[in-house]
C-alpha cells in the first residue's frame, strides 16, 4: 500500500511533512520517533481523525482501518460490553462473546469481565482498548503507543496478541512507538520521524 | 417573623386543600416541562457539542443568548401566540396548564441544550477518536456520548426543575394564576403577598425550599448508586 505525501501545520507551525512511502501489505511497520516528532499526527491523519493541510488520504470503502488512540477511552459499561461495541458483524452474538472472553483471558482481564470499565486503571484501560480493537478483522490497524501505560510484565502479552492477530488476519499494522526496542521486536520495517520529517 | 414561620409550618401539616392544590399544579407543570425540555435538549445539546461543522459557533451563541431570555418576554410571546388574535388561538392554550408547560419548555430548552453542549464539547473529542477508530457510526457515537453523560443529564434535570419551580413571569402571563387551575406556588406567593396573607405565602416559600432540597437529595442518592 502507498502512504501519500502529507503535510500538517498547527497554528502556523509545521508538525508533519513527509513524502509518499510504500508499505508492504500484510506487514508490521513501526513508526518511531521522540515526543513531538509527528508520529501521532501521522496516525490520526491515516485513521481519518484529522485532515492534512496538504495531501489526501483516500478513504477506500473496501479497505477497513482500525485505530487505537494513545488515550484509550473506557465506556461506562462492563468490560465485556465495551468489547462487544466492536463485535464482528459476520459472527453470531455467542461467537462474539466467546471471542471477547478469549481476548480478555489473553490480556489478563478475564476476572474483571463484568466490572464497569470506568473502574479500570490507565494500564488496564489500555489493555481493554487493545482487546476491543482486536475483536474484529481489519485490512489495516494503526496502534498509537499501544503499550505505553501498561506495566512491563504485560507488554510481552500485548505484543504477542498483536503478532497473533496479524498472523490470523493477514492485515497491515502500523505501530507508533517511541521505543526502538519495541519496534525491533515487532516490526519488519521501521520508519523514523524527527521534527515532523522522515529521518533517513 | 418567627411567628409567621410557626404558622407556616402549622399550615403545611393542616391538610389545607387550597395549599395542596397549588402544590399539585406546580409539580405537574414543573415535572412535565422539565422532562420535555430534557428530552428535547439532551440530544440537540449533545449533538451540538460533539459535531464539528461550519456555523456551529453561531448556533452556540444563539443558544446562549436564548438562555438569558427574560421569562416575561417568553410569556408575552406565548400570550400573543395563544390569545384570541394569535395563530394558535384554535388550540385554546391560554390560561391552561398545557400553555404554561409550553412556555416553560421554551424557556428551559436553551438551558438544557447549553448545559449539554458544554459538557459534550469536553468529552466528545476523546470519545470520537475512539469510536471512529473502531468504525462506529455517528449516530451510535451520539448515543454513547449521551450514555457517558448520564450524571450530567441528572444534574441538568435538577437545574431545569429548579428553574421551572422558581419561574414566575411566563407562567403568570400564560396561566393567569387562576385558583385551582393554573395557580402555581410562585404566582400564589405573589397573590398572597399582595393580599397581605404572609403566612400562606411563607408556607409556600418554605415548601419550595424543601422541594428543592428533597430533589437534590434524591439526585445525590441516585448518583451514588450509579457510581457503585
Tab-separated table of C-alpha atoms in Angstrom:
chain	number	residue	atom	x	y	z
A	1	UNK	CA	0.000	0.000	0.000
A	2	UNK	CA	1.089	3.564	-0.687
A	3	UNK	CA	1.120	6.212	2.036
A	4	UNK	CA	0.623	9.587	0.333
A	5	UNK	CA	2.830	12.640	0.846
A	6	UNK	CA	1.352	14.566	3.791
A	7	UNK	CA	1.755	17.980	5.338
A	8	UNK	CA	0.193	19.304	8.520
A	9	UNK	CA	0.611	22.546	10.455
A	10	UNK	CA	-0.758	23.558	13.851
A	11	UNK	CA	-1.085	27.288	14.485
A	12	UNK	CA	1.408	28.060	11.748
A	13	UNK	CA	3.961	25.510	12.984
A	14	UNK	CA	4.830	22.658	10.659
A	15	UNK	CA	4.369	19.383	12.554
A	16	UNK	CA	4.412	16.897	9.698
A	17	UNK	CA	5.936	16.985	6.230
A	18	UNK	CA	6.594	13.558	4.758
A	19	UNK	CA	6.996	12.240	1.204
A	20	UNK	CA	4.993	9.378	-0.221
A	21	UNK	CA	6.001	5.955	1.111
A	22	UNK	CA	5.298	2.372	0.287
A	23	UNK	CA	4.325	-0.105	2.985
A	24	UNK	CA	4.230	-3.815	2.315
A	25	UNK	CA	0.736	-5.266	2.615
A	26	UNK	CA	0.394	-7.701	5.487
A	27	UNK	CA	3.476	-6.417	7.309
A	28	UNK	CA	4.046	-4.790	10.674
A	29	UNK	CA	5.681	-1.405	10.276
A	30	UNK	CA	6.843	0.665	13.222
A	31	UNK	CA	6.838	4.440	13.183
A	32	UNK	CA	9.452	5.622	15.648
A	33	UNK	CA	10.454	8.999	16.921
A	34	UNK	CA	10.744	11.160	20.001
A	35	UNK	CA	7.943	13.180	21.565
A	36	UNK	CA	6.642	15.811	19.177
A	37	UNK	CA	8.146	14.153	16.114
A	38	UNK	CA	4.741	13.955	14.405
A	39	UNK	CA	4.046	10.224	14.965
A	40	UNK	CA	0.599	10.633	16.484
A	41	UNK	CA	-0.347	13.307	13.936
A	42	UNK	CA	0.540	10.881	11.153
A	43	UNK	CA	-1.503	8.129	12.848
A	44	UNK	CA	-4.532	10.410	13.241
A	45	UNK	CA	-4.361	11.514	9.615
A	46	UNK	CA	-4.086	7.929	8.374
A	47	UNK	CA	-7.000	6.904	10.602
A	48	UNK	CA	-9.126	9.759	9.238
A	49	UNK	CA	-9.355	11.531	12.620
A	50	UNK	CA	-7.563	14.626	11.312
A	51	UNK	CA	-7.274	16.103	7.866
A	52	UNK	CA	-3.890	17.004	6.373
A	53	UNK	CA	-3.278	20.511	5.061
A	54	UNK	CA	-1.672	19.030	2.003
A	55	UNK	CA	-2.068	15.503	0.638
A	56	UNK	CA	-5.065	13.221	0.549
A	57	UNK	CA	-5.674	10.002	2.371
A	58	UNK	CA	-8.133	8.205	0.134
A	59	UNK	CA	-10.887	6.551	2.066
A	60	UNK	CA	-11.277	3.275	0.298
A	61	UNK	CA	-14.619	1.758	1.296
A	62	UNK	CA	-13.289	-1.705	0.572
A	63	UNK	CA	-10.345	-1.200	2.953
A	64	UNK	CA	-11.248	-1.168	6.627
A	65	UNK	CA	-8.960	0.681	9.037
A	66	UNK	CA	-8.952	0.260	12.799
A	67	UNK	CA	-7.236	2.746	15.086
A	68	UNK	CA	-6.187	2.568	18.716
A	69	UNK	CA	-5.610	6.106	20.004
A	70	UNK	CA	-2.949	6.963	22.535
A	71	UNK	CA	-5.635	7.891	25.059
A	72	UNK	CA	-7.922	4.895	25.255
A	73	UNK	CA	-11.471	5.518	26.376
A	74	UNK	CA	-13.417	3.175	28.627
A	75	UNK	CA	-17.162	3.481	28.123
A	76	UNK	CA	-19.470	3.464	31.114
A	77	UNK	CA	-20.460	-0.211	30.848
A	78	UNK	CA	-18.955	-3.595	31.651
A	79	UNK	CA	-15.626	-4.585	30.115
A	80	UNK	CA	-17.347	-7.292	28.052
A	81	UNK	CA	-19.899	-4.736	26.772
A	82	UNK	CA	-17.009	-2.457	25.820
A	83	UNK	CA	-15.548	-5.253	23.708
A	84	UNK	CA	-18.957	-6.038	22.226
A	85	UNK	CA	-19.122	-2.461	20.910
A	86	UNK	CA	-16.710	-3.702	18.255
A	87	UNK	CA	-18.336	-7.031	17.588
A	88	UNK	CA	-17.747	-8.747	14.286
A	89	UNK	CA	-20.971	-8.461	12.240
A	90	UNK	CA	-20.192	-11.725	10.487
A	91	UNK	CA	-20.248	-13.689	13.729
A	92	UNK	CA	-23.186	-14.589	15.972
A	93	UNK	CA	-23.589	-12.954	19.366
A	94	UNK	CA	-22.423	-16.139	21.087
A	95	UNK	CA	-19.336	-16.332	18.900
A	96	UNK	CA	-18.537	-12.694	19.594
A	97	UNK	CA	-18.985	-13.217	23.333
A	98	UNK	CA	-16.708	-16.256	23.240
A	99	UNK	CA	-14.107	-14.254	21.287
A	100	UNK	CA	-14.359	-11.392	23.806
A	101	UNK	CA	-13.808	-13.811	26.688
A	102	UNK	CA	-10.830	-15.354	24.943
A	103	UNK	CA	-9.246	-11.934	24.308
A	104	UNK	CA	-9.850	-10.870	27.912
A	105	UNK	CA	-8.239	-14.099	29.095
A	106	UNK	CA	-5.197	-13.497	26.896
A	107	UNK	CA	-4.781	-9.904	28.091
A	108	UNK	CA	-5.367	-10.839	31.744
A	109	UNK	CA	-8.701	-9.132	32.362
A	110	UNK	CA	-10.907	-12.242	32.404
A	111	UNK	CA	-11.706	-11.999	36.114
A	112	UNK	CA	-12.897	-8.409	35.661
A	113	UNK	CA	-15.147	-9.086	32.640
A	114	UNK	CA	-18.294	-7.905	34.420
A	115	UNK	CA	-16.653	-4.934	36.118
A	116	UNK	CA	-17.522	-1.414	34.995
A	117	UNK	CA	-14.744	-0.343	32.636
A	118	UNK	CA	-14.657	3.112	34.257
A	119	UNK	CA	-13.118	1.486	37.339
A	120	UNK	CA	-10.049	0.287	35.444
A	121	UNK	CA	-6.617	1.832	35.874
A	122	UNK	CA	-4.871	3.522	32.949
A	123	UNK	CA	-2.907	0.401	32.039
A	124	UNK	CA	-5.945	-1.859	32.327
A	125	UNK	CA	-7.964	0.540	30.168
A	126	UNK	CA	-5.283	0.329	27.504
A	127	UNK	CA	-5.360	-3.475	27.653
A	128	UNK	CA	-9.142	-3.463	27.322
A	129	UNK	CA	-8.989	-0.998	24.402
A	130	UNK	CA	-6.457	-3.208	22.605
A	131	UNK	CA	-8.663	-6.283	23.118
A	132	UNK	CA	-11.663	-4.231	21.913
A	133	UNK	CA	-9.901	-3.290	18.687
A	134	UNK	CA	-8.829	-6.878	18.051
A	135	UNK	CA	-12.416	-8.139	18.230
A	136	UNK	CA	-12.915	-7.534	14.515
A	137	UNK	CA	-10.835	-8.099	11.378
A	138	UNK	CA	-9.476	-5.049	9.587
A	139	UNK	CA	-7.370	-4.622	6.477
A	140	UNK	CA	-5.114	-2.263	8.403
A	141	UNK	CA	-4.791	-1.266	12.043
A	142	UNK	CA	-2.928	1.714	13.447
A	143	UNK	CA	-1.769	1.416	17.049
A	144	UNK	CA	-0.626	4.612	18.728
A	145	UNK	CA	1.679	3.697	21.625
A	146	UNK	CA	-0.445	0.613	22.449
A	147	UNK	CA	1.611	-0.415	25.497
A	148	UNK	CA	2.664	3.000	26.841
A	149	UNK	CA	0.549	2.766	30.034
A	150	UNK	CA	0.995	-0.953	30.637
A	151	UNK	CA	3.283	-2.448	33.278
A	152	UNK	CA	6.410	-4.127	31.938
A	153	UNK	CA	5.074	-7.628	32.722
A	154	UNK	CA	2.033	-7.081	30.480
A	155	UNK	CA	3.896	-5.721	27.452
A	156	UNK	CA	5.075	-9.107	26.041
A	157	UNK	CA	1.492	-10.450	26.276
A	158	UNK	CA	0.109	-7.438	24.420
A	159	UNK	CA	2.821	-7.677	21.783
A	160	UNK	CA	2.101	-11.394	21.317
A	161	UNK	CA	-1.596	-10.611	20.841
A	162	UNK	CA	-0.747	-8.034	18.168
A	163	UNK	CA	1.510	-10.510	16.312
A	164	UNK	CA	-1.070	-13.323	16.599
A	165	UNK	CA	-3.749	-11.006	15.239
A	166	UNK	CA	-1.556	-10.066	12.287
A	167	UNK	CA	-0.865	-13.744	11.518
A	168	UNK	CA	-4.528	-14.674	11.874
A	169	UNK	CA	-5.999	-11.859	9.765
A	170	UNK	CA	-3.079	-11.023	7.491
A	171	UNK	CA	-3.726	-7.325	7.989
A	172	UNK	CA	-1.212	-4.490	7.697
A	173	UNK	CA	-0.217	-2.995	11.058
A	174	UNK	CA	1.294	0.397	11.720
A	175	UNK	CA	2.572	0.691	15.253
A	176	UNK	CA	3.580	4.048	16.653
A	177	UNK	CA	6.196	3.734	19.352
A	178	UNK	CA	8.944	5.780	20.920
A	179	UNK	CA	10.749	2.584	21.871
A	180	UNK	CA	13.302	1.351	19.265
A	181	UNK	CA	13.399	-1.971	21.143
A	182	UNK	CA	9.675	-2.490	20.700
A	183	UNK	CA	9.970	-1.552	17.023
A	184	UNK	CA	12.727	-4.133	16.639
A	185	UNK	CA	10.706	-6.834	18.420
A	186	UNK	CA	7.514	-6.336	16.448
A	187	UNK	CA	8.167	-4.762	13.091
A	188	UNK	CA	9.708	-5.907	9.843
A	189	UNK	CA	10.156	-2.285	8.720
A	190	UNK	CA	10.751	0.913	10.669
A	191	UNK	CA	10.041	4.494	9.687
A	192	UNK	CA	11.772	7.171	11.754
A	193	UNK	CA	10.350	10.644	12.181
A	194	UNK	CA	12.181	13.672	13.530
A	195	UNK	CA	10.676	17.116	13.771
A	196	UNK	CA	7.813	16.012	11.545
A	197	UNK	CA	10.127	14.875	8.760
A	198	UNK	CA	11.225	11.477	7.610
A	199	UNK	CA	14.606	10.590	9.048
A	200	UNK	CA	16.762	8.574	6.661
B	1	UNK	CA	-41.487	36.948	61.547
B	2	UNK	CA	-40.727	33.881	63.731
B	3	UNK	CA	-44.442	33.618	64.494
B	4	UNK	CA	-45.137	33.615	60.789
B	5	UNK	CA	-42.728	30.703	60.342
B	6	UNK	CA	-44.571	28.727	63.033
B	7	UNK	CA	-47.889	29.458	61.386
B	8	UNK	CA	-46.499	28.486	58.029
B	9	UNK	CA	-45.400	25.061	59.357
B	10	UNK	CA	-48.805	24.573	61.016
B	11	UNK	CA	-50.466	25.351	57.673
B	12	UNK	CA	-48.295	22.857	55.803
B	13	UNK	CA	-49.410	19.997	58.059
B	14	UNK	CA	-53.024	21.173	58.451
B	15	UNK	CA	-54.241	19.487	55.259
B	16	UNK	CA	-55.291	22.791	53.668
B	17	UNK	CA	-56.856	21.755	50.343
B	18	UNK	CA	-56.048	25.054	48.578
B	19	UNK	CA	-52.391	24.742	49.512
B	20	UNK	CA	-52.191	21.118	48.344
B	21	UNK	CA	-53.986	22.012	45.116
B	22	UNK	CA	-51.386	24.705	44.397
B	23	UNK	CA	-48.560	22.246	45.142
B	24	UNK	CA	-50.134	19.595	42.872
B	25	UNK	CA	-50.488	22.032	39.944
B	26	UNK	CA	-46.910	23.218	40.467
B	27	UNK	CA	-45.493	19.696	40.474
B	28	UNK	CA	-47.480	18.646	37.396
B	29	UNK	CA	-46.301	21.704	35.488
B	30	UNK	CA	-42.640	21.688	36.522
B	31	UNK	CA	-42.084	17.942	36.155
B	32	UNK	CA	-43.746	17.875	32.712
B	33	UNK	CA	-41.920	20.930	31.383
B	34	UNK	CA	-38.539	19.834	32.785
B	35	UNK	CA	-38.869	16.336	31.335
B	36	UNK	CA	-39.940	17.637	27.927
B	37	UNK	CA	-37.116	20.184	27.859
B	38	UNK	CA	-34.685	17.419	28.840
B	39	UNK	CA	-35.947	15.093	26.092
B	40	UNK	CA	-35.543	17.846	23.506
B	41	UNK	CA	-32.390	19.468	24.876
B	42	UNK	CA	-30.196	16.441	25.637
B	43	UNK	CA	-29.897	15.058	22.076
B	44	UNK	CA	-29.634	18.514	20.498
B	45	UNK	CA	-27.082	19.741	23.048
B	46	UNK	CA	-25.009	16.559	22.791
B	47	UNK	CA	-25.014	16.783	19.011
B	48	UNK	CA	-24.113	20.486	19.083
B	49	UNK	CA	-21.232	19.824	21.477
B	50	UNK	CA	-19.934	16.781	19.577
B	51	UNK	CA	-20.308	17.735	15.935
B	52	UNK	CA	-17.886	19.945	14.064
B	53	UNK	CA	-19.444	21.923	11.242
B	54	UNK	CA	-19.473	25.425	9.816
B	55	UNK	CA	-21.896	27.615	11.745
B	56	UNK	CA	-21.734	25.588	14.963
B	57	UNK	CA	-20.377	28.511	16.944
B	58	UNK	CA	-23.187	30.752	15.695
B	59	UNK	CA	-25.753	28.219	16.939
B	60	UNK	CA	-23.981	28.066	20.314
B	61	UNK	CA	-24.033	31.879	20.606
B	62	UNK	CA	-27.748	31.965	19.718
B	63	UNK	CA	-28.471	29.300	22.310
B	64	UNK	CA	-26.513	31.196	24.998
B	65	UNK	CA	-28.460	34.340	24.141
B	66	UNK	CA	-31.731	32.409	24.489
B	67	UNK	CA	-30.583	31.068	27.864
B	68	UNK	CA	-30.803	34.641	29.092
B	69	UNK	CA	-34.281	35.194	27.666
B	70	UNK	CA	-36.363	37.024	30.297
B	71	UNK	CA	-39.338	34.817	31.302
B	72	UNK	CA	-41.779	37.706	30.887
B	73	UNK	CA	-40.693	38.099	27.244
B	74	UNK	CA	-41.242	34.382	26.695
B	75	UNK	CA	-44.620	34.684	28.445
B	76	UNK	CA	-45.588	37.639	26.260
B	77	UNK	CA	-44.567	35.737	23.118
B	78	UNK	CA	-46.671	32.726	24.144
B	79	UNK	CA	-49.575	35.010	25.108
B	80	UNK	CA	-49.528	36.533	21.632
B	81	UNK	CA	-49.403	33.048	20.085
B	82	UNK	CA	-52.263	31.633	22.159
B	83	UNK	CA	-54.525	34.703	22.553
B	84	UNK	CA	-57.655	35.429	20.529
B	85	UNK	CA	-55.658	37.148	17.783
B	86	UNK	CA	-52.724	34.693	17.780
B	87	UNK	CA	-52.035	31.995	15.182
B	88	UNK	CA	-52.535	29.199	17.743
B	89	UNK	CA	-55.814	30.534	19.196
B	90	UNK	CA	-57.717	27.449	17.940
B	91	UNK	CA	-55.745	25.283	20.363
B	92	UNK	CA	-57.225	27.233	23.332
B	93	UNK	CA	-53.975	27.068	25.291
B	94	UNK	CA	-54.206	30.410	27.044
B	95	UNK	CA	-54.850	30.103	30.793
B	96	UNK	CA	-54.290	26.342	30.717
B	97	UNK	CA	-51.662	24.118	32.262
B	98	UNK	CA	-50.618	22.927	28.772
B	99	UNK	CA	-49.954	26.527	27.721
B	100	UNK	CA	-47.834	27.092	30.830
B	101	UNK	CA	-45.870	23.904	30.105
B	102	UNK	CA	-45.186	25.068	26.536
B	103	UNK	CA	-43.964	28.465	27.787
B	104	UNK	CA	-41.671	26.764	30.297
B	105	UNK	CA	-40.336	24.301	27.729
B	106	UNK	CA	-39.439	27.283	25.513
B	107	UNK	CA	-37.562	28.801	28.439
B	108	UNK	CA	-35.873	25.599	29.586
B	109	UNK	CA	-34.817	24.093	26.246
B	110	UNK	CA	-31.970	26.561	25.563
B	111	UNK	CA	-30.708	25.890	29.081
B	112	UNK	CA	-30.761	22.102	28.577
B	113	UNK	CA	-29.062	22.477	25.199
B	114	UNK	CA	-26.416	24.831	26.599
B	115	UNK	CA	-25.587	22.628	29.590
B	116	UNK	CA	-25.292	19.508	27.432
B	117	UNK	CA	-23.342	21.323	24.722
B	118	UNK	CA	-20.626	22.493	27.086
B	119	UNK	CA	-20.344	19.031	28.662
B	120	UNK	CA	-20.298	17.161	25.326
B	121	UNK	CA	-17.759	19.612	23.959
B	122	UNK	CA	-15.353	18.459	26.702
B	123	UNK	CA	-15.800	14.703	26.427
B	124	UNK	CA	-16.597	14.298	22.718
B	125	UNK	CA	-13.087	14.573	21.199
B	126	UNK	CA	-11.767	11.561	23.103
B	127	UNK	CA	-14.947	9.554	22.523
B	128	UNK	CA	-14.955	10.432	18.815
B	129	UNK	CA	-11.310	9.400	18.441
B	130	UNK	CA	-12.069	6.013	19.987
B	131	UNK	CA	-15.379	5.344	18.206
B	132	UNK	CA	-14.031	6.455	14.840
B	133	UNK	CA	-11.056	4.169	15.396
B	134	UNK	CA	-13.484	1.279	15.837
B	135	UNK	CA	-15.588	2.308	12.845
B	136	UNK	CA	-18.651	3.130	14.968
B	137	UNK	CA	-21.122	5.334	13.097
B	138	UNK	CA	-22.004	8.895	14.094
B	139	UNK	CA	-25.494	8.185	15.408
B	140	UNK	CA	-24.225	5.419	17.683
B	141	UNK	CA	-21.394	7.688	18.817
B	142	UNK	CA	-24.036	10.277	19.760
B	143	UNK	CA	-25.925	7.656	21.782
B	144	UNK	CA	-22.699	6.583	23.501
B	145	UNK	CA	-21.851	10.217	24.304
B	146	UNK	CA	-25.293	10.628	25.897
B	147	UNK	CA	-24.746	7.422	27.862
B	148	UNK	CA	-21.420	8.801	29.092
B	149	UNK	CA	-23.248	11.982	30.202
B	150	UNK	CA	-25.773	10.273	32.491
B	151	UNK	CA	-24.689	12.114	35.660
B	152	UNK	CA	-24.650	15.385	33.809
B	153	UNK	CA	-28.145	14.681	32.468
B	154	UNK	CA	-29.343	14.141	36.046
B	155	UNK	CA	-27.732	17.428	37.099
B	156	UNK	CA	-29.255	19.186	34.093
B	157	UNK	CA	-32.698	17.842	35.010
B	158	UNK	CA	-32.306	19.122	38.552
B	159	UNK	CA	-31.255	22.547	37.309
B	160	UNK	CA	-34.212	22.688	34.927
B	161	UNK	CA	-36.573	21.657	37.685
B	162	UNK	CA	-35.176	24.334	39.970
B	163	UNK	CA	-35.587	26.952	37.266
B	164	UNK	CA	-39.140	25.758	36.482
B	165	UNK	CA	-40.098	25.810	40.168
B	166	UNK	CA	-38.770	29.335	40.657
B	167	UNK	CA	-40.154	30.748	37.405
B	168	UNK	CA	-42.997	33.252	37.724
B	169	UNK	CA	-43.001	35.680	34.767
B	170	UNK	CA	-44.031	33.391	31.909
B	171	UNK	CA	-46.469	31.229	33.887
B	172	UNK	CA	-48.319	34.222	35.325
B	173	UNK	CA	-48.828	35.742	31.850
B	174	UNK	CA	-49.785	32.480	30.101
B	175	UNK	CA	-51.562	30.823	33.045
B	176	UNK	CA	-53.217	33.867	34.578
B	177	UNK	CA	-52.871	32.399	38.110
B	178	UNK	CA	-56.422	31.039	38.150
B	179	UNK	CA	-57.134	29.412	41.513
B	180	UNK	CA	-57.499	25.590	41.358
B	181	UNK	CA	-56.498	25.613	37.703
B	182	UNK	CA	-53.296	27.452	36.838
B	183	UNK	CA	-52.182	28.989	40.116
B	184	UNK	CA	-48.714	27.657	40.957
B	185	UNK	CA	-46.576	28.255	44.020
B	186	UNK	CA	-44.695	31.274	42.717
B	187	UNK	CA	-47.777	33.053	41.376
B	188	UNK	CA	-49.670	32.146	44.562
B	189	UNK	CA	-46.864	33.641	46.693
B	190	UNK	CA	-47.245	36.875	44.717
B	191	UNK	CA	-51.023	36.827	45.151
B	192	UNK	CA	-50.946	36.069	48.895
B	193	UNK	CA	-48.250	38.708	49.479
B	194	UNK	CA	-50.260	41.382	47.671
B	195	UNK	CA	-53.308	40.376	49.756
B	196	UNK	CA	-51.270	40.654	52.970
B	197	UNK	CA	-51.585	36.902	53.716
B	198	UNK	CA	-47.923	36.476	54.608
B	199	UNK	CA	-48.362	33.178	56.491
B	200	UNK	CA	-49.625	31.279	53.464
B	201	UNK	CA	-47.061	32.991	51.232
B	202	UNK	CA	-44.295	31.988	53.651
B	203	UNK	CA	-45.646	28.425	53.903
B	204	UNK	CA	-45.445	28.126	50.126
B	205	UNK	CA	-41.923	29.577	50.163
B	206	UNK	CA	-40.803	27.011	52.748
B	207	UNK	CA	-42.330	24.171	50.697
B	208	UNK	CA	-40.476	25.419	47.615
B	209	UNK	CA	-37.216	25.295	49.549
B	210	UNK	CA	-37.958	21.794	50.878
B	211	UNK	CA	-38.846	20.540	47.399
B	212	UNK	CA	-35.553	21.829	46.077
B	213	UNK	CA	-33.672	20.189	48.967
B	214	UNK	CA	-35.531	16.879	48.518
B	215	UNK	CA	-34.755	16.798	44.794
B	216	UNK	CA	-31.082	17.434	45.478
B	217	UNK	CA	-31.005	14.568	47.978
B	218	UNK	CA	-32.712	12.191	45.523
B	219	UNK	CA	-30.276	13.033	42.720
B	220	UNK	CA	-27.294	12.628	45.076
B	221	UNK	CA	-28.608	9.196	46.122
B	222	UNK	CA	-29.209	8.140	42.511
B	223	UNK	CA	-25.716	9.280	41.529
B	224	UNK	CA	-24.266	7.384	44.477
B	225	UNK	CA	-25.992	4.191	43.269
B	226	UNK	CA	-24.725	4.694	39.714
B	227	UNK	CA	-21.174	5.205	40.931
B	228	UNK	CA	-21.293	1.855	42.782
